[in-house]
PDB file of C-alpha atoms in Angstrom:
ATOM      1  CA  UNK A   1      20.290 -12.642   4.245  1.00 67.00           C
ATOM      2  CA  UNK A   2      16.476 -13.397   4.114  1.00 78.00           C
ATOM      3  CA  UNK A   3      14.435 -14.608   1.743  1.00 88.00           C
ATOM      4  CA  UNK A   4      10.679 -15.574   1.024  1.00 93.00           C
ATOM      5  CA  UNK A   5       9.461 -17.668  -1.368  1.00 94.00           C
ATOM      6  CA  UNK A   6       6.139 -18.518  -2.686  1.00 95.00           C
ATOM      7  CA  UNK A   7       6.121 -20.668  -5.044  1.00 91.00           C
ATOM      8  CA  UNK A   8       2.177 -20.664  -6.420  1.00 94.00           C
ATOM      9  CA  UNK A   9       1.512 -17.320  -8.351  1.00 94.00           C
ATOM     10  CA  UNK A  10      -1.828 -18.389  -8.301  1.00 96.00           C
ATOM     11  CA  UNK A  11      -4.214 -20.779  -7.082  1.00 97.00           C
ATOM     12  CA  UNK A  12      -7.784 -21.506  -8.117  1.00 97.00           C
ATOM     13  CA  UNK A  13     -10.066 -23.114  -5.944  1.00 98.00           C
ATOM     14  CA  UNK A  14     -13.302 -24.232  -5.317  1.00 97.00           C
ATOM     15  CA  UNK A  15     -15.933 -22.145  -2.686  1.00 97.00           C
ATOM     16  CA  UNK A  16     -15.976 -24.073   0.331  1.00 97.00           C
ATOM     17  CA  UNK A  17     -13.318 -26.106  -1.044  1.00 98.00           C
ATOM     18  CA  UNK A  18      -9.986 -26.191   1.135  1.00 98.00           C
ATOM     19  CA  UNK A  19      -6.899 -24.102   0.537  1.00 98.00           C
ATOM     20  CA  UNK A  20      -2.653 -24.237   1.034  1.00 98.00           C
ATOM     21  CA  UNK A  21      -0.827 -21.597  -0.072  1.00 98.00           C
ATOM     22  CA  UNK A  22       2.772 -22.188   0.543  1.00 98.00           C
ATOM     23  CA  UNK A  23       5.753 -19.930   1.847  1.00 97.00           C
ATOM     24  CA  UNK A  24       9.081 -21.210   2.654  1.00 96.00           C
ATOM     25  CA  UNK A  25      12.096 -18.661   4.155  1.00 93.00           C
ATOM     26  CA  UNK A  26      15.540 -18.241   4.932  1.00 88.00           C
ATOM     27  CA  UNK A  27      17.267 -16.822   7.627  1.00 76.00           C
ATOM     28  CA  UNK A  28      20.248 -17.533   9.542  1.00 70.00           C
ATOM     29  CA  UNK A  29      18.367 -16.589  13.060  1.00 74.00           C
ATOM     30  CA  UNK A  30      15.330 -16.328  14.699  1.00 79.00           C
ATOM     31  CA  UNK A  31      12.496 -15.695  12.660  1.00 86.00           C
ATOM     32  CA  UNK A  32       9.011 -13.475  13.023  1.00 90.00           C
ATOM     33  CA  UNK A  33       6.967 -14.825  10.394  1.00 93.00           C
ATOM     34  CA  UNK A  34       3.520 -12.979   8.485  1.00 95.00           C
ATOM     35  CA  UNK A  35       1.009 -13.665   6.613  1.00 97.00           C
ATOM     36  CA  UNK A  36      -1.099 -10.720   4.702  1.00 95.00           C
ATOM     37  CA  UNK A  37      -3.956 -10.189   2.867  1.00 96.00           C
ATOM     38  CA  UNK A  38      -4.499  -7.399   0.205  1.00 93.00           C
ATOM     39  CA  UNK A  39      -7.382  -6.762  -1.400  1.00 91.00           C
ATOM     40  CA  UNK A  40      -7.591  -4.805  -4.957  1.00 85.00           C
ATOM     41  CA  UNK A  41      -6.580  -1.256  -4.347  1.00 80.00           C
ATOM     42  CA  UNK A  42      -6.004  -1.093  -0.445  1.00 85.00           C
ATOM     43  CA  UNK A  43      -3.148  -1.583   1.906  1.00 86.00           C
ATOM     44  CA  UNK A  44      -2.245  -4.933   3.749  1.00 91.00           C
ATOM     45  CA  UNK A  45      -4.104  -6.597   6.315  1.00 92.00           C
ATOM     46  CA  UNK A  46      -2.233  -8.457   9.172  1.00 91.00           C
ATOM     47  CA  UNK A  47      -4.051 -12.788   8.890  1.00 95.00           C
ATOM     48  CA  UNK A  48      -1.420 -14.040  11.393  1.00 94.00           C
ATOM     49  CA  UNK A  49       1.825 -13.837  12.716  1.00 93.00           C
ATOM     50  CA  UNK A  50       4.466 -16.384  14.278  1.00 93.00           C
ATOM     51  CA  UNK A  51       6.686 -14.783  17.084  1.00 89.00           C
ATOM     52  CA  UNK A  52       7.333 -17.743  19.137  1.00 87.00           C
ATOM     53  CA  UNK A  53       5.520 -20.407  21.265  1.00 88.00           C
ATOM     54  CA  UNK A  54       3.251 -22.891  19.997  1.00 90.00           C
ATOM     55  CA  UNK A  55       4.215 -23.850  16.081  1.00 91.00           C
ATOM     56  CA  UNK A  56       0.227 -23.185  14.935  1.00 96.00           C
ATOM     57  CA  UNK A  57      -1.145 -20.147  14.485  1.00 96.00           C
ATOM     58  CA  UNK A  58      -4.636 -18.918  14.406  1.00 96.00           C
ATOM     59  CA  UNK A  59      -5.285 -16.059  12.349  1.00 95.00           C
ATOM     60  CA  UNK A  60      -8.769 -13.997  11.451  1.00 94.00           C
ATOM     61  CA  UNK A  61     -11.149 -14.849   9.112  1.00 93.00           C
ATOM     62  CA  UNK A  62     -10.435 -18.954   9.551  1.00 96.00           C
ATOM     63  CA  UNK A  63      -7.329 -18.857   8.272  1.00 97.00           C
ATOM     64  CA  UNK A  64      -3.952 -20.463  10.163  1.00 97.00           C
ATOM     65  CA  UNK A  65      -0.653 -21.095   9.705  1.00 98.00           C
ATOM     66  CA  UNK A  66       1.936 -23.419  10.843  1.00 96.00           C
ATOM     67  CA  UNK A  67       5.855 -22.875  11.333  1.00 94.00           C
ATOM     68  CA  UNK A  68       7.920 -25.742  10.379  1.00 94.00           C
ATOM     69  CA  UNK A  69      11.463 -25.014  11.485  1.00 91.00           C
ATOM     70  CA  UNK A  70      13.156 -28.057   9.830  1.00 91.00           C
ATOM     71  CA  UNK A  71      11.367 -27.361   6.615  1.00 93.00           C
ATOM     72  CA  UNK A  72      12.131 -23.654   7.314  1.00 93.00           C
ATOM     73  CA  UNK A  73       7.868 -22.933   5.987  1.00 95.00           C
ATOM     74  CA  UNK A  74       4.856 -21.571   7.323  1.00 97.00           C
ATOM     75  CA  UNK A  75       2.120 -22.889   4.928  1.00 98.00           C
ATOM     76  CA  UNK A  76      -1.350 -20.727   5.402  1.00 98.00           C
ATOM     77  CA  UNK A  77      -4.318 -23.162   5.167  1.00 98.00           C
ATOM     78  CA  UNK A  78      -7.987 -22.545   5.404  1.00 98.00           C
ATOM     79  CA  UNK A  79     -10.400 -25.679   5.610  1.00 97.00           C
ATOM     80  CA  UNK A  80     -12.839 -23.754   3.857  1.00 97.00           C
ATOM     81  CA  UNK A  81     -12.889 -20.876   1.547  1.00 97.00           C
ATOM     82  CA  UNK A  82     -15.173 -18.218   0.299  1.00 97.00           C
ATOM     83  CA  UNK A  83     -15.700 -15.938  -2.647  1.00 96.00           C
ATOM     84  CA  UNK A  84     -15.026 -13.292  -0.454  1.00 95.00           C
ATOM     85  CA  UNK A  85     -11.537 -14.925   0.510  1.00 97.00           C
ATOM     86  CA  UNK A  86     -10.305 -13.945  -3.254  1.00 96.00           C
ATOM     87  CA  UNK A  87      -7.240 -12.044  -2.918  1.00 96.00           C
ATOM     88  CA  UNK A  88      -3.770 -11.456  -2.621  1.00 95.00           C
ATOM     89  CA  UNK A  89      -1.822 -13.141  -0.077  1.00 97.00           C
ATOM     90  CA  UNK A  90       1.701 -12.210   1.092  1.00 96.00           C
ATOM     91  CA  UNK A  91       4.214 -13.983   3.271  1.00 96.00           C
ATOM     92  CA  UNK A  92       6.834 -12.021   5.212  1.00 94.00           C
ATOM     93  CA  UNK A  93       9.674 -12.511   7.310  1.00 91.00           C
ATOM     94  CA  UNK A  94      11.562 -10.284  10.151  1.00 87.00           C
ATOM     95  CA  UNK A  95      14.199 -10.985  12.341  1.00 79.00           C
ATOM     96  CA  UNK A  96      16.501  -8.874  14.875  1.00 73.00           C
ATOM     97  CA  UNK A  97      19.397  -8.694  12.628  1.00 72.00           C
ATOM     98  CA  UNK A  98      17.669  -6.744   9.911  1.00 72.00           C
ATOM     99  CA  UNK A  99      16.567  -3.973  12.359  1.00 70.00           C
ATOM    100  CA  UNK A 100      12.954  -5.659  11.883  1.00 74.00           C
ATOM    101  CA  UNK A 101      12.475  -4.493   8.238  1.00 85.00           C
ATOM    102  CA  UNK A 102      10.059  -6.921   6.817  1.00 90.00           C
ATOM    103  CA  UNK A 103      11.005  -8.979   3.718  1.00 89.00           C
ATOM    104  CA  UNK A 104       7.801 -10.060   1.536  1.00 92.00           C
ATOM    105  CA  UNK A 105       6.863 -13.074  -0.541  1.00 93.00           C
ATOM    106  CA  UNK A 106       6.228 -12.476  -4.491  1.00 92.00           C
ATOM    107  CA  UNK A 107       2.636 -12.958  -3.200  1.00 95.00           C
ATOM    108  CA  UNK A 108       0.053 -16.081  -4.149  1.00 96.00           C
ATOM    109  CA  UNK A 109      -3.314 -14.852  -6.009  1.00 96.00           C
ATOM    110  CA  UNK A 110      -5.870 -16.715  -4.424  1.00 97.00           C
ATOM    111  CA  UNK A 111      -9.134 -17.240  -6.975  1.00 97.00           C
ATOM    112  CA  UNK A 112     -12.018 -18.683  -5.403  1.00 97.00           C
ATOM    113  CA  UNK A 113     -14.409 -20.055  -7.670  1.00 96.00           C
ATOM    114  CA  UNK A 114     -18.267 -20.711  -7.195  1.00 95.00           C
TER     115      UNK A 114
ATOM    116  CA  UNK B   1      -3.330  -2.900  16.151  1.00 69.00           C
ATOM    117  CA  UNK B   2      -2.310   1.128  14.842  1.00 76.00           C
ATOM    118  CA  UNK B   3      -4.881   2.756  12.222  1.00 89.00           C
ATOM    119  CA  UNK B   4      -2.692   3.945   9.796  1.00 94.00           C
ATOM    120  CA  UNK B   5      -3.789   6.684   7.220  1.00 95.00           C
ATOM    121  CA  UNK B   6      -2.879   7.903   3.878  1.00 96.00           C
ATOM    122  CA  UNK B   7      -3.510  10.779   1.401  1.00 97.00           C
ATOM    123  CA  UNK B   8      -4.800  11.052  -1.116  1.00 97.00           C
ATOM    124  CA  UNK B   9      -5.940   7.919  -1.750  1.00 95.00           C
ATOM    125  CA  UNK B  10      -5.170   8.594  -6.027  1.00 96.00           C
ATOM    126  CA  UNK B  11      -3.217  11.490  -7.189  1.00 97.00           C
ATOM    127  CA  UNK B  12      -2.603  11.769 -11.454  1.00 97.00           C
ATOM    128  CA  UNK B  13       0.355  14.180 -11.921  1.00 96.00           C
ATOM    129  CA  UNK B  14       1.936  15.675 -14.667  1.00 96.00           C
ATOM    130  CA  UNK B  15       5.441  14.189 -15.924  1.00 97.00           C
ATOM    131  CA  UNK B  16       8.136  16.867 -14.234  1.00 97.00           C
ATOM    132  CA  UNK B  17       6.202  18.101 -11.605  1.00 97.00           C
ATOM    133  CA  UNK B  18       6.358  16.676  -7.513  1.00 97.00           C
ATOM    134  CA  UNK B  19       3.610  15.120  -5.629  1.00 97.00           C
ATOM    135  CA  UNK B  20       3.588  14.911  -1.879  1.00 97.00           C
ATOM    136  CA  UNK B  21       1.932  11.409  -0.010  1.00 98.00           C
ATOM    137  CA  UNK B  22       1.042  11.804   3.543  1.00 97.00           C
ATOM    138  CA  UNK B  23       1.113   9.014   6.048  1.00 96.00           C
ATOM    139  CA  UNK B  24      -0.714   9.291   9.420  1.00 95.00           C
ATOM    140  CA  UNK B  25      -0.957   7.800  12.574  1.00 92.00           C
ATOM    141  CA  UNK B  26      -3.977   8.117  14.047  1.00 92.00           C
ATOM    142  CA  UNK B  27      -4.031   6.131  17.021  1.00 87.00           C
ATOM    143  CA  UNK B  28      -0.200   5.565  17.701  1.00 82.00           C
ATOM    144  CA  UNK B  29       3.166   7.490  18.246  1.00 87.00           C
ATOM    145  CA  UNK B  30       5.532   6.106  15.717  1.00 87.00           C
ATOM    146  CA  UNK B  31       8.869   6.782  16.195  1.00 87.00           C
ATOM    147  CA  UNK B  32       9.588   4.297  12.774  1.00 90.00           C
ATOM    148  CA  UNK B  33       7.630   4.217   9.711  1.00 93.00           C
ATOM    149  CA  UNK B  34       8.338   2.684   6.331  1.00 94.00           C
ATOM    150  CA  UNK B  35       7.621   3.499   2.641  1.00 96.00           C
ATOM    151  CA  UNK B  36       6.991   0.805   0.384  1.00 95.00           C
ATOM    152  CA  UNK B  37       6.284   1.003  -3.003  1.00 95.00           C
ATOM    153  CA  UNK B  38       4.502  -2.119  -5.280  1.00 91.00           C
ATOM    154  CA  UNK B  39       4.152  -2.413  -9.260  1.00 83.00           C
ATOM    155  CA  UNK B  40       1.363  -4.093 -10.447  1.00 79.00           C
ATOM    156  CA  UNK B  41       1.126  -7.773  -9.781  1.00 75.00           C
ATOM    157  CA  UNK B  42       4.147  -7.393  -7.933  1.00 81.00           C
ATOM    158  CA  UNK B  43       5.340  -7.905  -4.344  1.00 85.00           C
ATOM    159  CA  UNK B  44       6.133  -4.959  -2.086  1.00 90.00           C
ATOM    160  CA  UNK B  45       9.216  -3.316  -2.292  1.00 92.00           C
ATOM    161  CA  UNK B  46      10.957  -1.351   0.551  1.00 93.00           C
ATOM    162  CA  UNK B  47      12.063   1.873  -0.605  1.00 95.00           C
ATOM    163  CA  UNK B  48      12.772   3.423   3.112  1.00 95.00           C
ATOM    164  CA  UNK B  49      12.768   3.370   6.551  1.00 93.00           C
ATOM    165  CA  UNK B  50      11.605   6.952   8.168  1.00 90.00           C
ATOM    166  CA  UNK B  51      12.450   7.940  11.613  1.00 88.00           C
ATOM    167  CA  UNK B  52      11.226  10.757  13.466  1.00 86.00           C
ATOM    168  CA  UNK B  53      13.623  13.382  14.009  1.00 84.00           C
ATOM    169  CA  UNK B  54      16.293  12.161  11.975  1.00 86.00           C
ATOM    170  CA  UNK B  55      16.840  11.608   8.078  1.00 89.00           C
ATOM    171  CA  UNK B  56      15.493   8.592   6.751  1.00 92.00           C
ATOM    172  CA  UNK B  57      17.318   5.536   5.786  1.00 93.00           C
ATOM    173  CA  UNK B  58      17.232   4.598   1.726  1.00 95.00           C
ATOM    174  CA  UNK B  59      17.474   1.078   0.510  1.00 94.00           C
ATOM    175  CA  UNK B  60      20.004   0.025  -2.304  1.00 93.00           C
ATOM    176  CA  UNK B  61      18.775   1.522  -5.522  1.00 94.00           C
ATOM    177  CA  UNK B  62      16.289   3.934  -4.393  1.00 95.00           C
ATOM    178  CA  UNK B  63      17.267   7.521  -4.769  1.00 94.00           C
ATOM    179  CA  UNK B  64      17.086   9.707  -1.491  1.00 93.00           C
ATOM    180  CA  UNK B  65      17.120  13.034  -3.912  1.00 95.00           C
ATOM    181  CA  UNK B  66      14.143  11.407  -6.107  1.00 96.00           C
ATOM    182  CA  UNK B  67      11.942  10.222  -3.067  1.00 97.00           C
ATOM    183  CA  UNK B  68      11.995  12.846  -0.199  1.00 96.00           C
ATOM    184  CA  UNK B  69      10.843  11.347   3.295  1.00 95.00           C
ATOM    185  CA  UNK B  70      10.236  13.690   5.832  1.00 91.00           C
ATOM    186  CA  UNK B  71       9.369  12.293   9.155  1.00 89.00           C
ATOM    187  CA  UNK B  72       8.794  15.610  11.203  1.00 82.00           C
ATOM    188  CA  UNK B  73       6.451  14.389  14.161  1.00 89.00           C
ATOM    189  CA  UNK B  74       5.307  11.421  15.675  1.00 89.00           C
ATOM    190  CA  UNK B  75       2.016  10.844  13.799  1.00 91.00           C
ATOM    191  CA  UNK B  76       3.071  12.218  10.427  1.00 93.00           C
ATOM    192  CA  UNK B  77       5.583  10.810   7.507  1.00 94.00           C
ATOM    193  CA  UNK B  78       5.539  12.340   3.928  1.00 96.00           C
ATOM    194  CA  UNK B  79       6.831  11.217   1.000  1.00 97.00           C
ATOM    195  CA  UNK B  80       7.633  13.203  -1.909  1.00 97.00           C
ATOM    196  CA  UNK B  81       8.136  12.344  -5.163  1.00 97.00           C
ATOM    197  CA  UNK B  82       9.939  14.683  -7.290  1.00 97.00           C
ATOM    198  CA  UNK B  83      10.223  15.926 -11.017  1.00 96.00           C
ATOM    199  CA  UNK B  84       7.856  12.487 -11.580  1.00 96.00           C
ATOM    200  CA  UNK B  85       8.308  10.720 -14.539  1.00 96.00           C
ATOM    201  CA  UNK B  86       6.020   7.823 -15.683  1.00 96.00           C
ATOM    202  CA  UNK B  87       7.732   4.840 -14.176  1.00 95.00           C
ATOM    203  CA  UNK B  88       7.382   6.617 -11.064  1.00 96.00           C
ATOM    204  CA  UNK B  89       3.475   5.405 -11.243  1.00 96.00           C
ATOM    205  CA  UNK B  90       2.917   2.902  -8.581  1.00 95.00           C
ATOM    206  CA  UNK B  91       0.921   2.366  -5.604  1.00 94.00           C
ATOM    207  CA  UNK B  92       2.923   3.495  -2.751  1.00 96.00           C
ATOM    208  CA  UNK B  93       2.071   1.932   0.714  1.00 95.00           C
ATOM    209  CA  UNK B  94       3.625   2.688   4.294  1.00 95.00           C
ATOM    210  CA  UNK B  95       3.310   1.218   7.574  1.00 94.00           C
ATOM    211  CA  UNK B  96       3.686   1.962  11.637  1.00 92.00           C
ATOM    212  CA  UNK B  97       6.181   0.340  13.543  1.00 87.00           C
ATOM    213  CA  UNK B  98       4.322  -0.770  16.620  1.00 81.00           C
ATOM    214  CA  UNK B  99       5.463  -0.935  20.301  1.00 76.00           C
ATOM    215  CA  UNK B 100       6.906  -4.684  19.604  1.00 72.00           C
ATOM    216  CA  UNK B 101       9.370  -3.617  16.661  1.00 60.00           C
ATOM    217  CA  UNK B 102       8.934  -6.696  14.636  1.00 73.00           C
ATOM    218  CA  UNK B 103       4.976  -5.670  14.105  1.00 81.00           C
ATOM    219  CA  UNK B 104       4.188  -3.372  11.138  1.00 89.00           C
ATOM    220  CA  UNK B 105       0.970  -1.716  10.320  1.00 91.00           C
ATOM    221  CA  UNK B 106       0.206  -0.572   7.131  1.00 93.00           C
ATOM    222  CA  UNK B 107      -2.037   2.516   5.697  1.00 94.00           C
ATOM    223  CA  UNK B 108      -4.266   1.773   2.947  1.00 93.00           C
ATOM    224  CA  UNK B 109      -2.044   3.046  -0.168  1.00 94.00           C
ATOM    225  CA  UNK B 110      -1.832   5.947  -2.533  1.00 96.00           C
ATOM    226  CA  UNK B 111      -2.150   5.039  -6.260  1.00 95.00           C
ATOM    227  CA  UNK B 112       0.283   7.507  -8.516  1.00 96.00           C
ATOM    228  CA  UNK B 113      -0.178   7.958 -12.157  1.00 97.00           C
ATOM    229  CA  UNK B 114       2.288  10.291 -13.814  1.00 97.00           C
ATOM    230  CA  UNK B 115       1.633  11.436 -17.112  1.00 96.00           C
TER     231      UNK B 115
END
């Protein structure tokens, strides 16, 4: 069965400062791996996504992401955050054997301070 | 990527009575959609996979007789919840399967308070 974890409930940071937030899985396949953004009140906004090929992933808004298959993780990093980047970020997984249903993180608050 | 609708946007009910969530596809035909349904400060929770045409599938726990899903065209999902109680209040978010199955796209939510 899947799993996501993130570990950081929250992390406070810095403006311009750089950012991890971390996200480790489980599966016993082949993995599609997400990263989303939700801001207070709305729906989810697609950052990235890993379906295959190259192991780093460029999302919008700066932000990328980098599957590690031996540490079974796909850590979202910016080098430099804004106020504007304060949110809620979720990490999801997917795979063929679950019909595609998409299993979410806890989800990482991510406080940027000025 | 799919623009994904949903209304309303807030709805405050009355404990006992039903409330009906619509989920559009603007852009898109989706064949799959899915209901998800987050507390606050909480991760989302899948409560059911809709498919057009056909009855929707439930996830453990949820109950199908509790959370109606209707799925009746290929732009159009509902969700309804009925004889609402207050820990039915929730924001309730669904998505789009797109063309690549493993892609989701999700509508903006619906915020519920039952009172």
């Amino acid at each position: 069965a899947q799993s996501v974890t993130q570990l950081d409930s929250q992390v406070p940071v810095f403006e311009e400062a750089p950012v991890e937030l971390r996200c480790n899985y489980s599966s016993s396949v082949s993995v599609y791996l997400f990263w989303y953004v939700q801001y207070p009140n709305q729906g989810l906004q697609l950052l990235l996504k890993y379906l295959s090929g190259s192991t780093l992933v460029k999302g919008i808004n700066g932000f990328e992401a980098e599957f590690n298959k031996s540490q079974t993780s796909f850590h979202l990093r910016k080098p430099s955050v804004h106020i504007s980047d304060t949110a809620e970020y979720f990490c999801a997984v997917s795979d063929e054997d679950s019909s595609y249903k998409l299993i979410f993180g806890s989800g990482t608050r991510l406080l940027v301070r000025p | 990527g799919a623009v994904v609708s949903q209304h309303p946007s807030r709805v405050i009910c009355k404990s006992g009575t039903s409330v009906k969530i619509e989920c559009r596809s603007l852009d898109f035909q989706a064949t799959t959609m899915f209901w998800y349904r987050q507390f606050p400060k909480k991760s989302l929770m899948l409560m059911a996979t809709s498919n057009e045409g056909s009855k929707a599938t439930y996830e453990q726990g949820v109950e199908k007789d509790k959370f109606l899903i209707n799925h009746a065209s290929l732009t159009l999902s509902t969700l309804t919840v009925t004889s609402a109680h207050p820990e039915d209040s929730s924001f309730y978010i669904c998505s789009v399967a797109g063309p690549s199955s493993y892609e989701q796209y999700f509508g903006p939510g619906t915020r519920l308070t039952v009172t």
